Amino acid sequence: MTKISVLIPVYNEVKYIEECISEVKKYCSDKFEFEIIISDNNSNDGTKSLLEKINDENIKVLFQDTNLGKGSNLLNCFKHVTGEIIIIQDADLEYSPENYYDLLQPILNKKADVVYGNRFAKSKPFHVYSLIHLIANRIITYLMNILFNRSFGDVLTGYKVFRANIIKNHIFKSSSFDIDAELSVFFCKNRSLRIYEVPISIYSRNYSEGKKIKIKHLFLLIYTLFKYRF
């Protein structure tokens, strides 16, 4: 049976982390051999205390001494992966594990090496959020398509699923939200990789609910695309 590694980068998600773990286990337990790898970025809201109490053979919990960003959390997780397929899962459940079946099928059916979940296909529940975030996403997605001659619909999706051996010998350098752009550049520069998109549902948070990405990250992402493209 194929083993799935679900990576959950965490920072100050005390409201959601227990439910997130429960949802991941619900959608994986009867279908796959799986592991959950959680990396906490020095949370200070009680998340660490909850994670320290976990005693489950399918869950690895890692702790970082300083908050270095989402990218550093993911890179920490990468070091401990033992599964054949990696799923990146946000801890806040904006992205629901109910999408796992659709995300995994192209890889399990040997049609794809990488799968992106497209929030904007709108064939599944979609939380209508701010125009400014839509424009920022479109800018990065179109820029990515131009730079790499691709046809992504949602390059900044949090759901990126891929064969673990693809990244085995690669050193990623991004420590913040720019990890999303660096991963995409890495996948696109390897022309042998088969990249698919599938529609997913999205239940977006607003800033009052703890959303962390901000418009300033748009410029960081643009810089990252050009930095690793050339």
mmCIF file of C-alpha atoms in Angstrom:
data_model
loop_
_atom_site.group_PDB
_atom_site.id
_atom_site.type_symbol
_atom_site.label_atom_id
_atom_site.label_comp_id
_atom_site.label_asym_id
_atom_site.label_seq_id
_atom_site.Cartn_x
_atom_site.Cartn_y
_atom_site.Cartn_z
ATOM 1 C CA MET A 1 0.000 0.000 0.000
ATOM 2 C CA THR A 2 1.247 3.485 -0.886
ATOM 3 C CA LYS A 3 2.297 5.506 2.150
ATOM 4 C CA ILE A 4 1.144 9.128 2.364
ATOM 5 C CA SER A 5 3.055 11.799 4.312
ATOM 6 C CA VAL A 6 0.846 14.704 5.384
ATOM 7 C CA LEU A 7 2.969 17.721 6.356
ATOM 8 C CA ILE A 8 1.403 20.342 8.624
ATOM 9 C CA PRO A 9 3.372 23.554 9.272
ATOM 10 C CA VAL A 10 1.970 25.219 12.396
ATOM 11 C CA TYR A 11 2.179 28.610 14.038
ATOM 12 C CA ASN A 12 -0.395 29.777 16.610
ATOM 13 C CA GLU A 13 -3.240 27.490 15.556
ATOM 14 C CA VAL A 14 -4.566 26.448 18.952
ATOM 15 C CA LYS A 15 -8.172 26.867 17.717
ATOM 16 C CA TYR A 16 -7.754 24.532 14.772
ATOM 17 C CA ILE A 17 -4.865 22.089 15.169
ATOM 18 C CA GLU A 18 -6.739 19.337 17.019
ATOM 19 C CA GLU A 19 -9.595 19.408 14.517
ATOM 20 C CA CYS A 20 -7.102 19.458 11.649
ATOM 21 C CA ILE A 21 -5.341 16.333 12.929
ATOM 22 C CA SER A 22 -8.704 14.627 13.452
ATOM 23 C CA GLU A 23 -9.849 15.472 9.909
ATOM 24 C CA VAL A 24 -6.612 14.257 8.345
ATOM 25 C CA LYS A 25 -6.843 10.966 10.227
ATOM 26 C CA LYS A 26 -10.500 10.567 9.252
ATOM 27 C CA TYR A 27 -9.751 10.835 5.546
ATOM 28 C CA CYS A 28 -6.577 8.725 5.648
ATOM 29 C CA SER A 29 -7.160 5.957 8.200
ATOM 30 C CA ASP A 30 -9.275 3.583 6.105
ATOM 31 C CA LYS A 31 -7.673 4.353 2.754
ATOM 32 C CA PHE A 32 -3.900 4.672 3.096
ATOM 33 C CA GLU A 33 -0.883 3.876 5.146
ATOM 34 C CA PHE A 34 -0.018 7.355 6.376
ATOM 35 C CA GLU A 35 2.045 9.544 8.649
ATOM 36 C CA ILE A 36 1.381 13.065 9.861
ATOM 37 C CA ILE A 37 4.424 15.283 10.345
ATOM 38 C CA ILE A 38 3.798 18.503 12.254
ATOM 39 C CA SER A 39 6.386 21.247 12.630
ATOM 40 C CA ASP A 40 5.610 23.995 15.134
ATOM 41 C CA ASN A 41 7.257 27.386 14.583
ATOM 42 C CA ASN A 42 7.587 28.312 18.258
ATOM 43 C CA SER A 43 3.878 29.037 18.801
ATOM 44 C CA ASN A 44 2.978 31.121 21.833
ATOM 45 C CA ASP A 45 -0.815 30.700 21.993
ATOM 46 C CA GLY A 46 -1.030 27.238 23.555
ATOM 47 C CA THR A 47 -0.493 25.236 20.349
ATOM 48 C CA LYS A 48 2.815 23.852 21.653
ATOM 49 C CA SER A 49 1.176 22.527 24.811
ATOM 50 C CA LEU A 50 -1.420 20.647 22.775
ATOM 51 C CA LEU A 51 1.198 19.175 20.447
ATOM 52 C CA GLU A 52 3.414 18.065 23.338
ATOM 53 C CA LYS A 53 0.594 15.834 24.598
ATOM 54 C CA ILE A 54 0.230 13.892 21.339
ATOM 55 C CA ASN A 55 1.059 10.205 21.672
ATOM 56 C CA ASP A 56 0.267 8.561 18.356
ATOM 57 C CA GLU A 57 2.528 6.263 16.365
ATOM 58 C CA ASN A 58 1.324 7.843 13.105
ATOM 59 C CA ILE A 59 2.187 11.399 14.158
ATOM 60 C CA LYS A 60 5.624 13.001 14.376
ATOM 61 C CA VAL A 61 5.741 16.372 16.128
ATOM 62 C CA LEU A 62 8.732 18.656 15.598
ATOM 63 C CA PHE A 63 9.457 21.914 17.395
ATOM 64 C CA GLN A 64 11.507 24.887 16.233
ATOM 65 C CA ASP A 65 13.114 27.275 18.726
ATOM 66 C CA THR A 66 12.359 30.413 16.715
ATOM 67 C CA ASN A 67 9.624 31.459 14.290
ATOM 68 C CA LEU A 68 11.389 31.461 10.943
ATOM 69 C CA GLY A 69 8.289 31.206 8.719
ATOM 70 C CA LYS A 70 6.189 28.659 6.834
ATOM 71 C CA GLY A 71 9.070 27.651 4.582
ATOM 72 C CA SER A 72 11.347 26.734 7.463
ATOM 73 C CA ASN A 73 8.547 24.648 8.946
ATOM 74 C CA LEU A 74 8.085 22.733 5.685
ATOM 75 C CA LEU A 75 11.808 22.170 5.244
ATOM 76 C CA ASN A 76 11.879 20.802 8.783
ATOM 77 C CA CYS A 77 9.103 18.369 7.824
ATOM 78 C CA PHE A 78 10.854 17.313 4.594
ATOM 79 C CA LYS A 79 13.759 15.900 6.621
ATOM 80 C CA HIS A 80 11.492 13.362 8.324
ATOM 81 C CA VAL A 81 9.343 12.112 5.433
ATOM 82 C CA THR A 82 9.158 8.327 5.001
ATOM 83 C CA GLY A 83 6.095 8.187 2.714
ATOM 84 C CA GLU A 84 6.001 7.943 -1.067
ATOM 85 C CA ILE A 85 3.605 10.851 -1.628
ATOM 86 C CA ILE A 86 3.666 14.199 0.175
ATOM 87 C CA ILE A 87 0.597 16.325 0.883
ATOM 88 C CA ILE A 88 1.064 19.834 2.262
ATOM 89 C CA GLN A 89 -1.812 20.568 4.657
ATOM 90 C CA ASP A 90 -2.513 23.972 6.223
ATOM 91 C CA ALA A 91 -3.320 23.687 9.932
ATOM 92 C CA ASP A 92 -6.272 26.094 9.818
ATOM 93 C CA LEU A 93 -8.510 23.842 7.664
ATOM 94 C CA GLU A 94 -9.049 26.471 4.961
ATOM 95 C CA TYR A 95 -8.139 23.469 2.854
ATOM 96 C CA SER A 96 -10.164 20.427 3.843
ATOM 97 C CA PRO A 97 -8.815 16.857 3.729
ATOM 98 C CA GLU A 98 -12.095 15.992 1.989
ATOM 99 C CA ASN A 99 -10.109 16.901 -1.155
ATOM 100 C CA TYR A 100 -7.490 14.182 -0.663
ATOM 101 C CA TYR A 101 -9.140 11.604 -2.896
ATOM 102 C CA ASP A 102 -9.216 13.931 -5.915
ATOM 103 C CA LEU A 103 -5.722 15.246 -5.238
ATOM 104 C CA LEU A 104 -4.149 11.810 -4.980
ATOM 105 C CA GLN A 105 -5.854 10.022 -7.861
ATOM 106 C CA PRO A 106 -3.677 11.382 -10.719
ATOM 107 C CA ILE A 107 -0.537 10.239 -8.869
ATOM 108 C CA LEU A 108 -1.932 6.904 -7.687
ATOM 109 C CA ASN A 109 -3.106 6.239 -11.261
ATOM 110 C CA LYS A 110 0.446 6.972 -12.481
ATOM 111 C CA LYS A 111 -0.696 9.904 -14.610
ATOM 112 C CA ALA A 112 1.023 12.670 -12.628
ATOM 113 C CA ASP A 113 4.053 13.376 -10.477
ATOM 114 C CA VAL A 114 2.749 16.644 -9.020
ATOM 115 C CA VAL A 115 -0.842 17.763 -8.380
ATOM 116 C CA TYR A 116 -2.050 21.264 -7.503
ATOM 117 C CA GLY A 117 -5.467 21.915 -6.000
ATOM 118 C CA ASN A 118 -7.199 24.664 -7.981
ATOM 119 C CA ARG A 119 -9.417 26.849 -5.771
ATOM 120 C CA PHE A 120 -10.736 28.895 -8.665
ATOM 121 C CA ALA A 121 -12.227 26.108 -10.765
ATOM 122 C CA LYS A 122 -15.364 26.754 -8.659
ATOM 123 C CA SER A 123 -16.773 23.299 -9.210
ATOM 124 C CA LYS A 124 -16.632 22.814 -5.424
ATOM 125 C CA PRO A 125 -17.559 25.085 -2.478
ATOM 126 C CA PHE A 126 -15.642 28.348 -2.762
ATOM 127 C CA HIS A 127 -15.531 31.108 -0.158
ATOM 128 C CA VAL A 128 -15.801 34.419 -2.000
ATOM 129 C CA TYR A 129 -13.041 36.562 -0.524
ATOM 130 C CA SER A 130 -11.377 39.887 -1.266
ATOM 131 C CA LEU A 131 -10.734 41.149 -4.781
ATOM 132 C CA ILE A 132 -7.219 42.256 -3.809
ATOM 133 C CA HIS A 133 -6.233 38.684 -2.919
ATOM 134 C CA LEU A 134 -7.693 37.407 -6.178
ATOM 135 C CA ILE A 135 -5.696 39.987 -8.143
ATOM 136 C CA ALA A 136 -2.491 39.128 -6.256
ATOM 137 C CA ASN A 137 -3.011 35.442 -6.991
ATOM 138 C CA ARG A 138 -3.663 36.148 -10.662
ATOM 139 C CA ILE A 139 -0.495 38.243 -10.937
ATOM 140 C CA ILE A 140 1.700 35.468 -9.549
ATOM 141 C CA THR A 141 -0.079 32.746 -11.531
ATOM 142 C CA TYR A 142 0.150 34.595 -14.857
ATOM 143 C CA LEU A 143 3.772 35.529 -14.207
ATOM 144 C CA MET A 144 4.557 31.880 -13.471
ATOM 145 C CA ASN A 145 2.855 30.794 -16.697
ATOM 146 C CA ILE A 146 4.757 33.368 -18.753
ATOM 147 C CA LEU A 147 8.147 32.547 -17.227
ATOM 148 C CA PHE A 148 7.745 28.786 -17.627
ATOM 149 C CA ASN A 149 5.305 28.399 -20.538
ATOM 150 C CA ARG A 150 2.695 26.729 -18.328
ATOM 151 C CA SER A 151 -1.063 27.015 -17.905
ATOM 152 C CA PHE A 152 -1.635 27.019 -14.145
ATOM 153 C CA GLY A 153 -4.975 28.206 -12.840
ATOM 154 C CA ASP A 154 -3.868 28.578 -9.210
ATOM 155 C CA VAL A 155 -0.138 28.404 -8.584
ATOM 156 C CA LEU A 156 -0.380 29.736 -5.020
ATOM 157 C CA THR A 157 -2.676 26.994 -3.787
ATOM 158 C CA GLY A 158 -1.797 25.556 -0.392
ATOM 159 C CA TYR A 159 -2.538 22.061 -1.667
ATOM 160 C CA LYS A 160 0.570 20.828 -3.423
ATOM 161 C CA VAL A 161 0.857 17.039 -3.666
ATOM 162 C CA PHE A 162 3.882 15.285 -5.131
ATOM 163 C CA ARG A 163 6.017 12.178 -5.159
ATOM 164 C CA ALA A 164 8.485 12.377 -2.277
ATOM 165 C CA ASN A 165 11.460 11.189 -4.328
ATOM 166 C CA ILE A 166 11.237 14.338 -6.472
ATOM 167 C CA ILE A 167 12.646 16.524 -3.693
ATOM 168 C CA LYS A 168 14.892 13.935 -2.061
ATOM 169 C CA ASN A 169 18.226 15.434 -3.095
ATOM 170 C CA HIS A 170 17.227 19.072 -3.510
ATOM 171 C CA ILE A 171 18.050 21.845 -1.048
ATOM 172 C CA PHE A 172 15.310 24.473 -0.753
ATOM 173 C CA LYS A 173 16.198 27.856 0.705
ATOM 174 C CA SER A 174 12.959 29.769 1.263
ATOM 175 C CA SER A 175 11.916 30.255 4.869
ATOM 176 C CA SER A 176 8.673 32.214 4.535
ATOM 177 C CA PHE A 177 5.621 32.085 2.248
ATOM 178 C CA ASP A 178 8.069 32.254 -0.659
ATOM 179 C CA ILE A 179 8.440 28.480 -0.322
ATOM 180 C CA ASP A 180 5.291 28.179 -2.471
ATOM 181 C CA ALA A 181 6.980 30.012 -5.326
ATOM 182 C CA GLU A 182 10.273 28.145 -4.933
ATOM 183 C CA LEU A 183 8.513 24.785 -5.006
ATOM 184 C CA SER A 184 6.628 25.748 -8.162
ATOM 185 C CA VAL A 185 9.794 26.957 -9.883
ATOM 186 C CA PHE A 186 11.543 23.717 -8.938
ATOM 187 C CA PHE A 187 8.718 21.601 -10.369
ATOM 188 C CA CYS A 188 8.490 23.635 -13.573
ATOM 189 C CA LYS A 189 12.218 23.645 -14.282
ATOM 190 C CA ASN A 190 12.140 19.852 -14.267
ATOM 191 C CA ARG A 191 10.447 19.378 -17.619
ATOM 192 C CA SER A 192 10.080 15.630 -17.113
ATOM 193 C CA LEU A 193 7.593 16.103 -14.282
ATOM 194 C CA ARG A 194 3.915 15.697 -15.120
ATOM 195 C CA ILE A 195 1.983 18.441 -13.321
ATOM 196 C CA TYR A 196 -1.800 18.278 -12.983
ATOM 197 C CA GLU A 197 -4.454 20.489 -11.403
ATOM 198 C CA VAL A 198 -7.721 19.300 -9.848
ATOM 199 C CA PRO A 199 -10.621 21.368 -8.440
ATOM 200 C CA ILE A 200 -10.758 21.717 -4.659
ATOM 201 C CA SER A 201 -13.030 23.359 -2.121
ATOM 202 C CA ILE A 202 -11.791 26.300 -0.043
ATOM 203 C CA TYR A 203 -13.087 27.721 3.238
ATOM 204 C CA SER A 204 -10.966 30.851 3.583
ATOM 205 C CA ARG A 205 -10.364 32.709 6.837
ATOM 206 C CA ASN A 206 -10.188 36.465 7.164
ATOM 207 C CA TYR A 207 -7.570 38.357 9.174
ATOM 208 C CA SER A 208 -9.750 38.556 12.273
ATOM 209 C CA GLU A 209 -9.832 34.748 12.239
ATOM 210 C CA GLY A 210 -6.041 34.478 12.039
ATOM 211 C CA LYS A 211 -5.174 34.613 8.335
ATOM 212 C CA LYS A 212 -1.440 35.345 8.105
ATOM 213 C CA ILE A 213 -0.494 35.985 4.464
ATOM 214 C CA LYS A 214 -0.532 39.672 3.521
ATOM 215 C CA ILE A 215 -0.207 41.741 0.373
ATOM 216 C CA LYS A 216 3.471 42.469 1.166
ATOM 217 C CA HIS A 217 4.144 38.803 0.458
ATOM 218 C CA LEU A 218 3.146 39.436 -3.184
ATOM 219 C CA PHE A 219 6.430 41.265 -3.754
ATOM 220 C CA LEU A 220 8.402 38.540 -1.990
ATOM 221 C CA LEU A 221 6.796 35.939 -4.256
ATOM 222 C CA ILE A 222 7.536 37.916 -7.418
ATOM 223 C CA TYR A 223 11.160 38.323 -6.341
ATOM 224 C CA THR A 224 11.388 34.583 -5.632
ATOM 225 C CA LEU A 225 10.043 33.633 -9.070
ATOM 226 C CA PHE A 226 12.712 35.678 -10.834
ATOM 227 C CA LYS A 227 15.449 34.675 -8.378
ATOM 228 C CA TYR A 228 15.045 30.946 -9.022
ATOM 229 C CA ARG A 229 14.019 31.220 -12.684
ATOM 230 C CA PHE A 230 17.320 32.702 -13.773
#
